[in-house]
Coordinates of C-alpha atoms and ligand atoms in Angstrom, one line a residue:
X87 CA 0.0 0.0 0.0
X88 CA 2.7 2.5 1.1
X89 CA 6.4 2.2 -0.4
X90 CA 7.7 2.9 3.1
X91 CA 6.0 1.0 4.8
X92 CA 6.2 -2.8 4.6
X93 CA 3.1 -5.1 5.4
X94 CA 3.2 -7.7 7.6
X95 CA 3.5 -10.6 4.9
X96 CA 6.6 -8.5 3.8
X97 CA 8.5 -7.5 6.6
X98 CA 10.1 -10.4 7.7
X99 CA 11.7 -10.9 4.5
X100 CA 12.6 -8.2 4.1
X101 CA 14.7 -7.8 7.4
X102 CA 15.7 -11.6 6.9
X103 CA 17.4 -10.4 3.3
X104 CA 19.1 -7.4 4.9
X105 CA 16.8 -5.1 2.4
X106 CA 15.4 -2.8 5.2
X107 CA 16.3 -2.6 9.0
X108 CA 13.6 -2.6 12.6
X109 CA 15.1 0.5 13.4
X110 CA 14.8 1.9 9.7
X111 CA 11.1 1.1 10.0
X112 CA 10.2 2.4 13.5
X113 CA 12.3 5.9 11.8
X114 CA 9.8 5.8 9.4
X115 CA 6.9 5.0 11.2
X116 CA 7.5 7.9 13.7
X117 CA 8.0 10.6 11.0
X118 CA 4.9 9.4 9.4
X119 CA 3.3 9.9 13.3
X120 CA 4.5 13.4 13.6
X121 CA 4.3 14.7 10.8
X122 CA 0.8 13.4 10.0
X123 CA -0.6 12.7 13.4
X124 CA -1.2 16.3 14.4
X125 CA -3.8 16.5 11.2
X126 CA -4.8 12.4 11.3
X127 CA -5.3 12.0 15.4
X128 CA -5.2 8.8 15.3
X129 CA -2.4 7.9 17.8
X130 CA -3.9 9.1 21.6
X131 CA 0.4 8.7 22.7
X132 CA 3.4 6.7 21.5
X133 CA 6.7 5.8 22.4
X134 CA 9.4 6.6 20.1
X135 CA 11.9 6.4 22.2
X136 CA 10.7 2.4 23.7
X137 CA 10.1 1.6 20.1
X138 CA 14.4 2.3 19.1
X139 CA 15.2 0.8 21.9
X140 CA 13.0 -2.1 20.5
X141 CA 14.3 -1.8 17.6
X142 CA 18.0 -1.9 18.0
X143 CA 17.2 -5.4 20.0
X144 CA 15.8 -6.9 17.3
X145 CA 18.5 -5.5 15.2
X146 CA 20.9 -7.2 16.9
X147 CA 19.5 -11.0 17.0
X148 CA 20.5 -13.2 14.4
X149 CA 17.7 -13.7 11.8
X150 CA 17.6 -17.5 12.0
X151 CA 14.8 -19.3 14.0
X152 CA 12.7 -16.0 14.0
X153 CA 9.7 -15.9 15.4
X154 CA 6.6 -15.2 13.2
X155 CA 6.5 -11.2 13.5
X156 CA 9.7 -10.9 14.5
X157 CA 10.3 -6.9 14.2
X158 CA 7.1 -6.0 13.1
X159 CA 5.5 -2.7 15.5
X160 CA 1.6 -3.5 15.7
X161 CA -0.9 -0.1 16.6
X162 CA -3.7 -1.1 19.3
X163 CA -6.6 0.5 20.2
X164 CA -7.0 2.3 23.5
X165 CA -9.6 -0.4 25.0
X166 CA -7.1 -3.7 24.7
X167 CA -4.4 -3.4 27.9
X168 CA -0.6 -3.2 27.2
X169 CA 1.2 -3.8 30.1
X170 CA 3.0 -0.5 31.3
X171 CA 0.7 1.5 29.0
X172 CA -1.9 4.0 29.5
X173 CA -5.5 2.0 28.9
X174 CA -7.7 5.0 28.6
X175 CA -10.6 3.3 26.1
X176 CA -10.4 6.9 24.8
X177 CA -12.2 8.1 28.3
X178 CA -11.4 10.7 31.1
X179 CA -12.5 8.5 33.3
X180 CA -9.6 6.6 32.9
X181 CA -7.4 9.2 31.7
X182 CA -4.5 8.2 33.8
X183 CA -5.0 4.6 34.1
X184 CA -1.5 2.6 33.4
X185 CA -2.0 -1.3 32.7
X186 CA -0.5 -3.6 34.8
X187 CA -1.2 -6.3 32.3
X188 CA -1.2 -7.5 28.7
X189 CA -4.4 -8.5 27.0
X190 CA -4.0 -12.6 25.6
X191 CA -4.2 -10.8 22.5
X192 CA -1.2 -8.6 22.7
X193 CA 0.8 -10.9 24.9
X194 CA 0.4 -13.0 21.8
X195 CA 1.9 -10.5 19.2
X196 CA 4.8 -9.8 22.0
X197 CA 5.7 -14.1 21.8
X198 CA 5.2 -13.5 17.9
X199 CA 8.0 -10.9 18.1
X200 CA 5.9 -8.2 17.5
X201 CA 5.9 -4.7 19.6
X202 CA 2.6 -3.0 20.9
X203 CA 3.4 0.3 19.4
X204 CA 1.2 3.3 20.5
X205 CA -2.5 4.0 21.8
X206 CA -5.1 4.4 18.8
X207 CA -8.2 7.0 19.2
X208 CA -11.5 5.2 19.4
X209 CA -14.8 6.9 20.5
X210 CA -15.0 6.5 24.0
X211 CA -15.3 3.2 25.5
X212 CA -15.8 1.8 21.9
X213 CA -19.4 3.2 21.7
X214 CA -20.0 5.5 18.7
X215 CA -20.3 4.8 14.5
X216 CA -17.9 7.9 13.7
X217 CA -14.8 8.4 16.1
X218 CA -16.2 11.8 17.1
X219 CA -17.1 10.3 20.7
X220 CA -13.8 10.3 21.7
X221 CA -12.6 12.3 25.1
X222 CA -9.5 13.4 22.5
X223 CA -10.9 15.0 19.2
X224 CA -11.8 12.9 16.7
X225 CA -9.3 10.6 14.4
X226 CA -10.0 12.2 10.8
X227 CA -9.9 10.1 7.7
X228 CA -6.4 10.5 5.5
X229 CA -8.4 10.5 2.2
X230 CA -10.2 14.0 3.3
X231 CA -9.9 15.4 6.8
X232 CA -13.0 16.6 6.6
X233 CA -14.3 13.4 6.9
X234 CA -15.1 11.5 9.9
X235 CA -13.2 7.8 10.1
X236 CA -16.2 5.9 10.7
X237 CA -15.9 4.2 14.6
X238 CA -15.2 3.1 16.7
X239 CA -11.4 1.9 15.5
X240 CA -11.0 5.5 13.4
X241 CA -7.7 5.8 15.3
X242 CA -7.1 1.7 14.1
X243 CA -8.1 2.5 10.4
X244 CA -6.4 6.0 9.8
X245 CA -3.0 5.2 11.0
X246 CA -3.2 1.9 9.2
X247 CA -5.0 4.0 5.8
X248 CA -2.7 7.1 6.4
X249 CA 0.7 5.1 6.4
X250 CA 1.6 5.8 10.4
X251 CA 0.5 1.9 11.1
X252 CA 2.4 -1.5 9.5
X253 CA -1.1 -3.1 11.0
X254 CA -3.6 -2.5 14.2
X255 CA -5.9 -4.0 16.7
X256 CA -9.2 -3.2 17.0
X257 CA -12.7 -4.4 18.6
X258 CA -15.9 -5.1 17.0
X259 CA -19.1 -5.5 19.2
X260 CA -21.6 -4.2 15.9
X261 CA -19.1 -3.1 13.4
X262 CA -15.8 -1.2 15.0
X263 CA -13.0 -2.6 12.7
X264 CA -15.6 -3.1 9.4
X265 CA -17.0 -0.1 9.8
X266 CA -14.0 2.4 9.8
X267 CA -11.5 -0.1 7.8
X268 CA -14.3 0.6 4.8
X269 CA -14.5 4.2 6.0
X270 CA -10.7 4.9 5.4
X271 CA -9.7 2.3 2.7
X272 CA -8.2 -0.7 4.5
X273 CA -9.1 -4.2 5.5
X274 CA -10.6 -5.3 8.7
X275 CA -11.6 -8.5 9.8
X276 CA -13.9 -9.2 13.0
X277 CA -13.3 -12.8 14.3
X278 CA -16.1 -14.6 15.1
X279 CA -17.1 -14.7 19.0
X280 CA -14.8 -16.8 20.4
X281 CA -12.6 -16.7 18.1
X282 CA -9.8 -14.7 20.0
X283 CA -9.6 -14.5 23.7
X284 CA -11.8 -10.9 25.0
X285 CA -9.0 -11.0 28.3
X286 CA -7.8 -7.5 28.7
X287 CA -10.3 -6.3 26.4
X288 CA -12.1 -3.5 28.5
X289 CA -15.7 -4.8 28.3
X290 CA -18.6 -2.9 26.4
X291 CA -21.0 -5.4 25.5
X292 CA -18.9 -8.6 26.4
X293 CA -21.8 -10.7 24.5
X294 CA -20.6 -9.2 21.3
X295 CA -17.6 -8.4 21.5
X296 CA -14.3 -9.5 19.6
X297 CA -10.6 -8.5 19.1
X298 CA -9.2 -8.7 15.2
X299 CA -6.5 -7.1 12.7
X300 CA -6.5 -4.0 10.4
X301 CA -4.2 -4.0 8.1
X302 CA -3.0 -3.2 4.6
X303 CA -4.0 -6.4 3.2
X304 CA -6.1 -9.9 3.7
X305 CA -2.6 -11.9 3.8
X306 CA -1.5 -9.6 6.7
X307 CA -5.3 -10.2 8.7
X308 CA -4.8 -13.9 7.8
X309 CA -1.3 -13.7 9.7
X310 CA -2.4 -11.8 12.6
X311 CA -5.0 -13.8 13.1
X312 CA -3.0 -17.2 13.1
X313 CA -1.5 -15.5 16.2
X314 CA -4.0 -13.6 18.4
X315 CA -6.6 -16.4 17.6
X316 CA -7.4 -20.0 19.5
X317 CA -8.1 -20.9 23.0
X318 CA -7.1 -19.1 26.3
X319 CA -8.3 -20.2 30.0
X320 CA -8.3 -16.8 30.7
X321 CA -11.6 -15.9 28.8
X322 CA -14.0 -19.0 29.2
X323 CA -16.0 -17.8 26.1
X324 CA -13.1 -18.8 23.9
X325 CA -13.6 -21.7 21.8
X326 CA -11.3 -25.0 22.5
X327 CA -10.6 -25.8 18.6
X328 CA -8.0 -25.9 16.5
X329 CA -6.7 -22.8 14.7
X330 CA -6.9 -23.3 10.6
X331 CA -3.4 -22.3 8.5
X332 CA -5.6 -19.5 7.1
X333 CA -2.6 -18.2 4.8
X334 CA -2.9 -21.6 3.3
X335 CA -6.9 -21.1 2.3
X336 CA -5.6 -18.2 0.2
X337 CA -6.0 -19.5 -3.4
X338 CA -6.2 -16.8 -4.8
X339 CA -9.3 -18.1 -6.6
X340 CA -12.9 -18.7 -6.1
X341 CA -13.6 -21.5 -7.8
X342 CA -16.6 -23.7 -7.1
X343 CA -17.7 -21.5 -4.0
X344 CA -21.3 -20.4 -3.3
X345 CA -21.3 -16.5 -2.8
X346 CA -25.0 -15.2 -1.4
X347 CA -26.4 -12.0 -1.6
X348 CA -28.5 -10.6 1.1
X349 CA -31.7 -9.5 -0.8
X350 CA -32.3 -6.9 2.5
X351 CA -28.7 -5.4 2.5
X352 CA -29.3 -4.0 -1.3
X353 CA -32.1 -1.9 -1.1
X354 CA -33.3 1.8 -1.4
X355 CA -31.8 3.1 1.4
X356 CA -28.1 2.4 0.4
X357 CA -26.0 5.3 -1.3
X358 CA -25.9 4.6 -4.8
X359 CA -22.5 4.7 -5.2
X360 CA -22.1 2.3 -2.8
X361 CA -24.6 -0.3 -4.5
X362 CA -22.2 0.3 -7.9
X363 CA -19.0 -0.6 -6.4
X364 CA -20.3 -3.2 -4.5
X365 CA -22.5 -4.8 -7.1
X366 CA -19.1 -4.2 -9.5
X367 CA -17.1 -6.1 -6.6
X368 CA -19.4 -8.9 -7.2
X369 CA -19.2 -9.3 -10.8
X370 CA -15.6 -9.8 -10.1
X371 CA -16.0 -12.3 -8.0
X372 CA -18.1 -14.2 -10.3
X373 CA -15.7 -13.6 -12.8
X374 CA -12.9 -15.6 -10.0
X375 CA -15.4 -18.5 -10.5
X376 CA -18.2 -18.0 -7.4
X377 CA -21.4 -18.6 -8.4
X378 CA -23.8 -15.6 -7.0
X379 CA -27.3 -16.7 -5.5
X380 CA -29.8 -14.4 -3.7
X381 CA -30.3 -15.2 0.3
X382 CA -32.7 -13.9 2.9
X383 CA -32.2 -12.6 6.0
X384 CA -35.5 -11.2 6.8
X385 CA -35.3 -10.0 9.9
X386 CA -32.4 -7.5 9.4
X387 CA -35.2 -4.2 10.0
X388 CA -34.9 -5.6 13.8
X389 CA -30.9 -5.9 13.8
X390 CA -30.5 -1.9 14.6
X391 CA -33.1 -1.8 17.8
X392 CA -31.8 -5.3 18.7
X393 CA -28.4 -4.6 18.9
X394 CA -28.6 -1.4 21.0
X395 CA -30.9 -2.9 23.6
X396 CA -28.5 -5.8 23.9
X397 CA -25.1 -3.5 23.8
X398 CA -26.5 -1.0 26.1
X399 CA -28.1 -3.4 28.6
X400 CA -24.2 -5.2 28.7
X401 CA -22.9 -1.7 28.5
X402 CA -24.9 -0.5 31.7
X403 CA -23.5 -3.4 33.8
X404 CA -20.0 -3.6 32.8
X405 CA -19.1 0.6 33.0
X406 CA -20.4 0.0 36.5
X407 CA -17.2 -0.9 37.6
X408 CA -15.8 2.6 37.3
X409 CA -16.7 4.3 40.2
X410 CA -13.7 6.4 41.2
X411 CA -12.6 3.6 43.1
X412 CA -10.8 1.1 41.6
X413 CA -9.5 2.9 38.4
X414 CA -8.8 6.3 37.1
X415 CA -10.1 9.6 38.2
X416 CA -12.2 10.3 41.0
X417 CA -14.7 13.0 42.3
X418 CA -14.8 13.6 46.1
X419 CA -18.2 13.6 47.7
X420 CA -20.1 14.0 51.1
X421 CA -20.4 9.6 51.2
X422 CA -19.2 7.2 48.6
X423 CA -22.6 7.2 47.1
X424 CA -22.7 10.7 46.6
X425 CA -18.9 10.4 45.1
X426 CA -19.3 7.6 42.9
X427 CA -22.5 9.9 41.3
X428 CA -20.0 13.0 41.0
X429 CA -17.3 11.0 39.4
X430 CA -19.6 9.4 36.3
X431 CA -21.1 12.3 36.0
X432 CA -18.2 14.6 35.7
X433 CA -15.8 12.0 33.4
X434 CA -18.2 10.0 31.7
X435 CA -19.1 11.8 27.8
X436 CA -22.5 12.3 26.8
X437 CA -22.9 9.0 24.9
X438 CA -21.6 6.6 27.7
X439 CA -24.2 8.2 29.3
X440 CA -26.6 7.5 27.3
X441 CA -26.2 4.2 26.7
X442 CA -25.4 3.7 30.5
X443 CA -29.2 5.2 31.0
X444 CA -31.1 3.4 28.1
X445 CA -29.3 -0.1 29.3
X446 CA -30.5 0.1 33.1
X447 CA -33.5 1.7 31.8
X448 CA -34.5 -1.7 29.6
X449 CA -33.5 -4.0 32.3
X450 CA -35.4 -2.4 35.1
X451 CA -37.9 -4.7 36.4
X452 CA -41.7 -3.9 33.9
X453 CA -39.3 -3.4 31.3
X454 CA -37.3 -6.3 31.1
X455 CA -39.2 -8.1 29.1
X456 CA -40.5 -5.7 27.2
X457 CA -37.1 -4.8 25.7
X458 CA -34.3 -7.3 26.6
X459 CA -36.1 -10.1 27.0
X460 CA -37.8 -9.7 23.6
X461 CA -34.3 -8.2 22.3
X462 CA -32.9 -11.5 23.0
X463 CA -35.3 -13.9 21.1
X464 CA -35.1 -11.7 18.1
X465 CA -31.4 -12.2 18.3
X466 CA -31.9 -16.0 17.8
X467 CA -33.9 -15.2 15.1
X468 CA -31.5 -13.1 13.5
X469 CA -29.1 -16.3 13.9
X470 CA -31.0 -18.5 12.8
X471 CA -31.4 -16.3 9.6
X472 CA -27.6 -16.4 8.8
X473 CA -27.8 -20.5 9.7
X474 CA -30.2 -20.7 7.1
X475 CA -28.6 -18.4 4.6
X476 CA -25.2 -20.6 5.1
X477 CA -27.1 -23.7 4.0
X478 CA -27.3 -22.3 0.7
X479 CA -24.3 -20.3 0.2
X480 CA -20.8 -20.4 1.6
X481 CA -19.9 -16.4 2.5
X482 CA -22.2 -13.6 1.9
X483 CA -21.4 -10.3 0.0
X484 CA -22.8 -7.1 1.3
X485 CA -21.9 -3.2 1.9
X486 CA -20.6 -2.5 4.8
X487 CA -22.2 0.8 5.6
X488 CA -24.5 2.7 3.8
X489 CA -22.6 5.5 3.1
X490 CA -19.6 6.0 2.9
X491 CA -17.9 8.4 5.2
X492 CA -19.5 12.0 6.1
X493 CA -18.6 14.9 7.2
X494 CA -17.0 15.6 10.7
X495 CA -20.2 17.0 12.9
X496 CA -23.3 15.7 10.5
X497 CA -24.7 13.3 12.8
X498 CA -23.4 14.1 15.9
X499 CA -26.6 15.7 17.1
X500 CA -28.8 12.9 15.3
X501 CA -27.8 9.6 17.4
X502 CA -30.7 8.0 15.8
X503 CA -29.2 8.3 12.3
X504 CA -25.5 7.7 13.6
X505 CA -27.1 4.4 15.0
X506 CA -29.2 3.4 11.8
X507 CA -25.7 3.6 9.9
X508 CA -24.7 0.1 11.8
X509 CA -27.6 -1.9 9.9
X510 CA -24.6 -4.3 7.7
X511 CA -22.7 -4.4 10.7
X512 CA -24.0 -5.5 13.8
X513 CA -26.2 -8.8 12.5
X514 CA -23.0 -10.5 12.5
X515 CA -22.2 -9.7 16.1
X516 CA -25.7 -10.7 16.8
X517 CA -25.2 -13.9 15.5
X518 CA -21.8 -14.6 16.3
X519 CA -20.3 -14.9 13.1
X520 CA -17.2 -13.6 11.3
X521 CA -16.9 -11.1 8.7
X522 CA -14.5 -8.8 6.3
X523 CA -14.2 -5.4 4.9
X524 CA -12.2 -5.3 2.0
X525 CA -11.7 -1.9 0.0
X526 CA -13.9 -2.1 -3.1
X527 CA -13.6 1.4 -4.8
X528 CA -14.4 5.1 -4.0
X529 CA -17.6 7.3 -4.4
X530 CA -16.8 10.6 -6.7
X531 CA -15.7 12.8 -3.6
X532 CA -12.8 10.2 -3.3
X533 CA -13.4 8.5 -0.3
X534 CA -12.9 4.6 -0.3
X535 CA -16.3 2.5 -0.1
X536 CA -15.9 -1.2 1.5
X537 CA -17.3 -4.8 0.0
X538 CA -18.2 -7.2 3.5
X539 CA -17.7 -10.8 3.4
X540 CA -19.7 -12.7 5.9
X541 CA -18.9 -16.1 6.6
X542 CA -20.3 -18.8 9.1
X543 CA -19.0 -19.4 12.9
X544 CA -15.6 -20.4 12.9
X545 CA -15.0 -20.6 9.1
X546 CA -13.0 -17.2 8.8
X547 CA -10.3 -19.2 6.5
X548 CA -13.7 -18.8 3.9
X549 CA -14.2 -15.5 4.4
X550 CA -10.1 -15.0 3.6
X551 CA -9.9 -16.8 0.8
X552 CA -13.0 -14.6 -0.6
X553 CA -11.6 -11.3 0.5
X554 CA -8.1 -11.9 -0.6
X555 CA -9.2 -13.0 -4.4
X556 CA -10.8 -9.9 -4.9
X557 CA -7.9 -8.0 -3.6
X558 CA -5.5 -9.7 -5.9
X559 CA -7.8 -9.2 -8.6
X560 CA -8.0 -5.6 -8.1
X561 CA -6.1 -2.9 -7.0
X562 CA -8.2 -0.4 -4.7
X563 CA -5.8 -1.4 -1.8
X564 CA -2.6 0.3 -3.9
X565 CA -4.4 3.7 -3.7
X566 CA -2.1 6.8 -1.7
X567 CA -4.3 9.0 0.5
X568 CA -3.6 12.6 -0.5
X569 CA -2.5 13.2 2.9
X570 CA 0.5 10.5 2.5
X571 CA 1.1 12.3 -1.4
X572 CA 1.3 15.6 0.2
X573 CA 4.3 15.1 3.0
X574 CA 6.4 12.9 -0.1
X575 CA 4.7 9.9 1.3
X576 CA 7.3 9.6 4.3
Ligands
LIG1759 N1 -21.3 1.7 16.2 C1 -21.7 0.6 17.1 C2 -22.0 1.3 18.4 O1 -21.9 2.4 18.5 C3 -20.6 -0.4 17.2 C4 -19.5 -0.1 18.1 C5 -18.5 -1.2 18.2 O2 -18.4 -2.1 17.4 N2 -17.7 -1.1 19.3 O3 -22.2 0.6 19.4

């Protein structure tokens, strides 16, 4: 994607051959951060300094017998704990809260070889569709800074987009690493629950949540999945079986595979411009050898109001733990009551809020079943929609979002609309399955529109091997962001 900096699939070769150097690439990375971080916002902190030091280690080993991502500096959001590291989940309520521990996820990258390299900006807690929730400013999108990133990775998907990223972690609980990868241009793949280990994930809707890559291309997710994914005793929703080779499913063809299309993710309501690349993504596809069939998943006008009775009920009993007490900032008061009230009240933004507020709200008792009881039958029947759909296809082709991204501010004061925007997203979180935003094309102001992949529980090889013969086959993922053009593409 960007001549300076390698992908993950690259790097080790290259450092292996002698062509390029750790320390070379950490120079770049952190003139790419400060020069285009001030703009992008992406990185909340990061430690240049750590990262030379890091560097000149690796340097110095002998390349034989190296570990998988041996020299290669990974971005993770601000919700996933690095030992040492601020953990602030983009919040002032933890605004000076330092990890004392490593999520599975990143301890995994460290015994990979790999270097948890800076905080990314998120919306706060990981609840918002657009970045702009964030205690910090907004990330903005490299291909037009006007432009929101999409949410809640933005930080994630602009420093991976913008060239300051060689990949990223991110969270998805309806859409966080589709959404904004499709947003800013680059690929993002949500595991499906289970997949990857949620401990040191700071919980938002721990029912739907799930850890997974951004990065320059479906080889590099493929890779950094084969290392954060498979099961940990530290997170007992984490599925005990074996991890596919899933650089192996890469073919680079689609031959003899069933490719559905969800009759209710093509309608009226989608941006044109969205519909053409994505309908154009999927005569390519055909073209690899997929045969296209049309699939059902009629209960997708109940996904939106679903999702956000479910996320916000999980929501409202997880952010109870920050009280003043045990983490970050804290508001004296006349009684601990009266100081834990002071303290959410004061460092909590105005969308925790709300969420914290509709989520007791729909499980307070006359309500309950009204809302969250009701909310979870419609989720099986929003899974049992995709298990049907799966019978007759093997990966689904979709939009991602709508739109594509808009302009920083225009739905800020509409949370209605910001929500309806998750629609594509958040049925897969409902149902538990995996899915993949690959770049697809751009609408005629120039910012990139995404093509989603949905694939069945646990079948994420599928969903690769989809994704990464339509990369090969085109070449949206080689496009510069003018931001990256306009500094010499440092
Ligand atoms: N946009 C959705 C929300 O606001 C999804 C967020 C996420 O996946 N973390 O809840």
């Amino acid at each position: 994607m960007h001549a300076q900096l390698p992908t993950v699939a690259t790097l080790p070769q290259l450092l292996a051959n002698g062509q390029t150097t750790t320390r070379s690439v950490v120079d770049t990375l952190s003139a790419a951060i400060e020069s285009r971080n001030p703009v992008l916002n992406a990185y909340l902190s990061w430690d240049g300094a750590e990262a030379a030091r890091w560097a000149q280690e690796v340097d110095a080993q002998s390349v034989a017998n190296r570990p998988l991502l041996a020299g290669v500096p990974i971005g993770i959001k601000d919700v996933l704990n690095v030992q040492g590291q601020p953990c602030g989940c983009a919040s002032l309520i933890l605004e000076k809260y330092v990890s004392p521990y490593d999520a599975t996820a990143v301890a995994r990258l460290r015994q990979a070889g790999a270097l948890p390299f800076g905080r990314l900006n998120m919306d706060e807690f990981a609840m918002g569709s657009s970045n702009e929730n964030s205690a910090y400013g907004p990330a903005r999108n490299p291909w037009n800074a006007g432009y929101v990133t999409g949410g809640s990775s933005g930080g994630s998907a602009a420093a991976v987009a913008g060239g300051m990223a060689v990949a990223a972690l991110g969270t998805d609980t309806g859409g966080s690493i589709r959404q904004p990868a499709a947003f800013c241009g680059c690929v993002g793949l949500k595991p499906s629950y289970g997949r990857v280990s949620r401990y040191g994930l700071t919980a938002f809707a721990s029912s739907l949540d799930q850890i997974g890559p951004l990065t320059q291309s479906v080889e590099d997710a493929a890779i950094l999945l084969q290392v954060i994914a498979g099961h940990d005793p530290l997170d007992s929703t984490s599925l005990d079986r074996p991890v596919p080779d899933y650089r192996a499913a890469l073919s680079g063809d689609l031959a003899g595979m069933r490719l559905g299309l969800p009759r209710e993710y093509f309608t009226d309501g989608v941006d044109p411009q969205v519909t053409w690349a994505v309908r154009a993504a999927i005569e390519e596809c055909r073209k690899l050898g997929a045969e296209i069939v049309d699939v059902d998943l009629p209960h997708t006008r109940y996904a939106v109001a679903t999702y956000y009775i479910i996320a916000t009920a999980e929501a409202s009993a997880n952010l109870a733990r920050f009280d003043g007490v045990r983490y970050g900032a804290r508001e004296s008061g006349q009684d601990p009551i009266d100081s834990y009230g002071r303290t959410r009240a004061r460092y909590f933004g105005p969308e925790v809020k709300r969420r914290i507020i509709l989520g007791t709200f729909v499980l307070s008792s006359g309500y309950y079943d009204a809302y969250y009881l009701r909310a979870q039958k419609v989720r099986t029947l929003i899974r049992r929609d995709f298990e049907a759909a799966f019978q007759q296809c093997d990966a689904l082709l979709a939009p991602v979002a709508p739109t594509t991204a808009y302009p920083l501010g225009e739905r800020v004061d509409d949370p209605l609309q910001m929500y309806l925007g998750d629609i594509f997203t958040v049925t897969a979180n409902l149902a538990g399955i995996c899915g993949l935003s690959v770049p697809c094309g751009f609408s005629d102001n120039g910012l990139p529109v995404g093509l989603q992949v949905l694939g069945p529980a646990f079948r994420e090889e599928t969903i690769l091997r989809v994704g990464h013969a339509y990369e090969q086959a085109t070449d949206w993922h080689h496009g510069l962001p003018p931001v990256c053009a306009e500094d010499g593409g440092q």
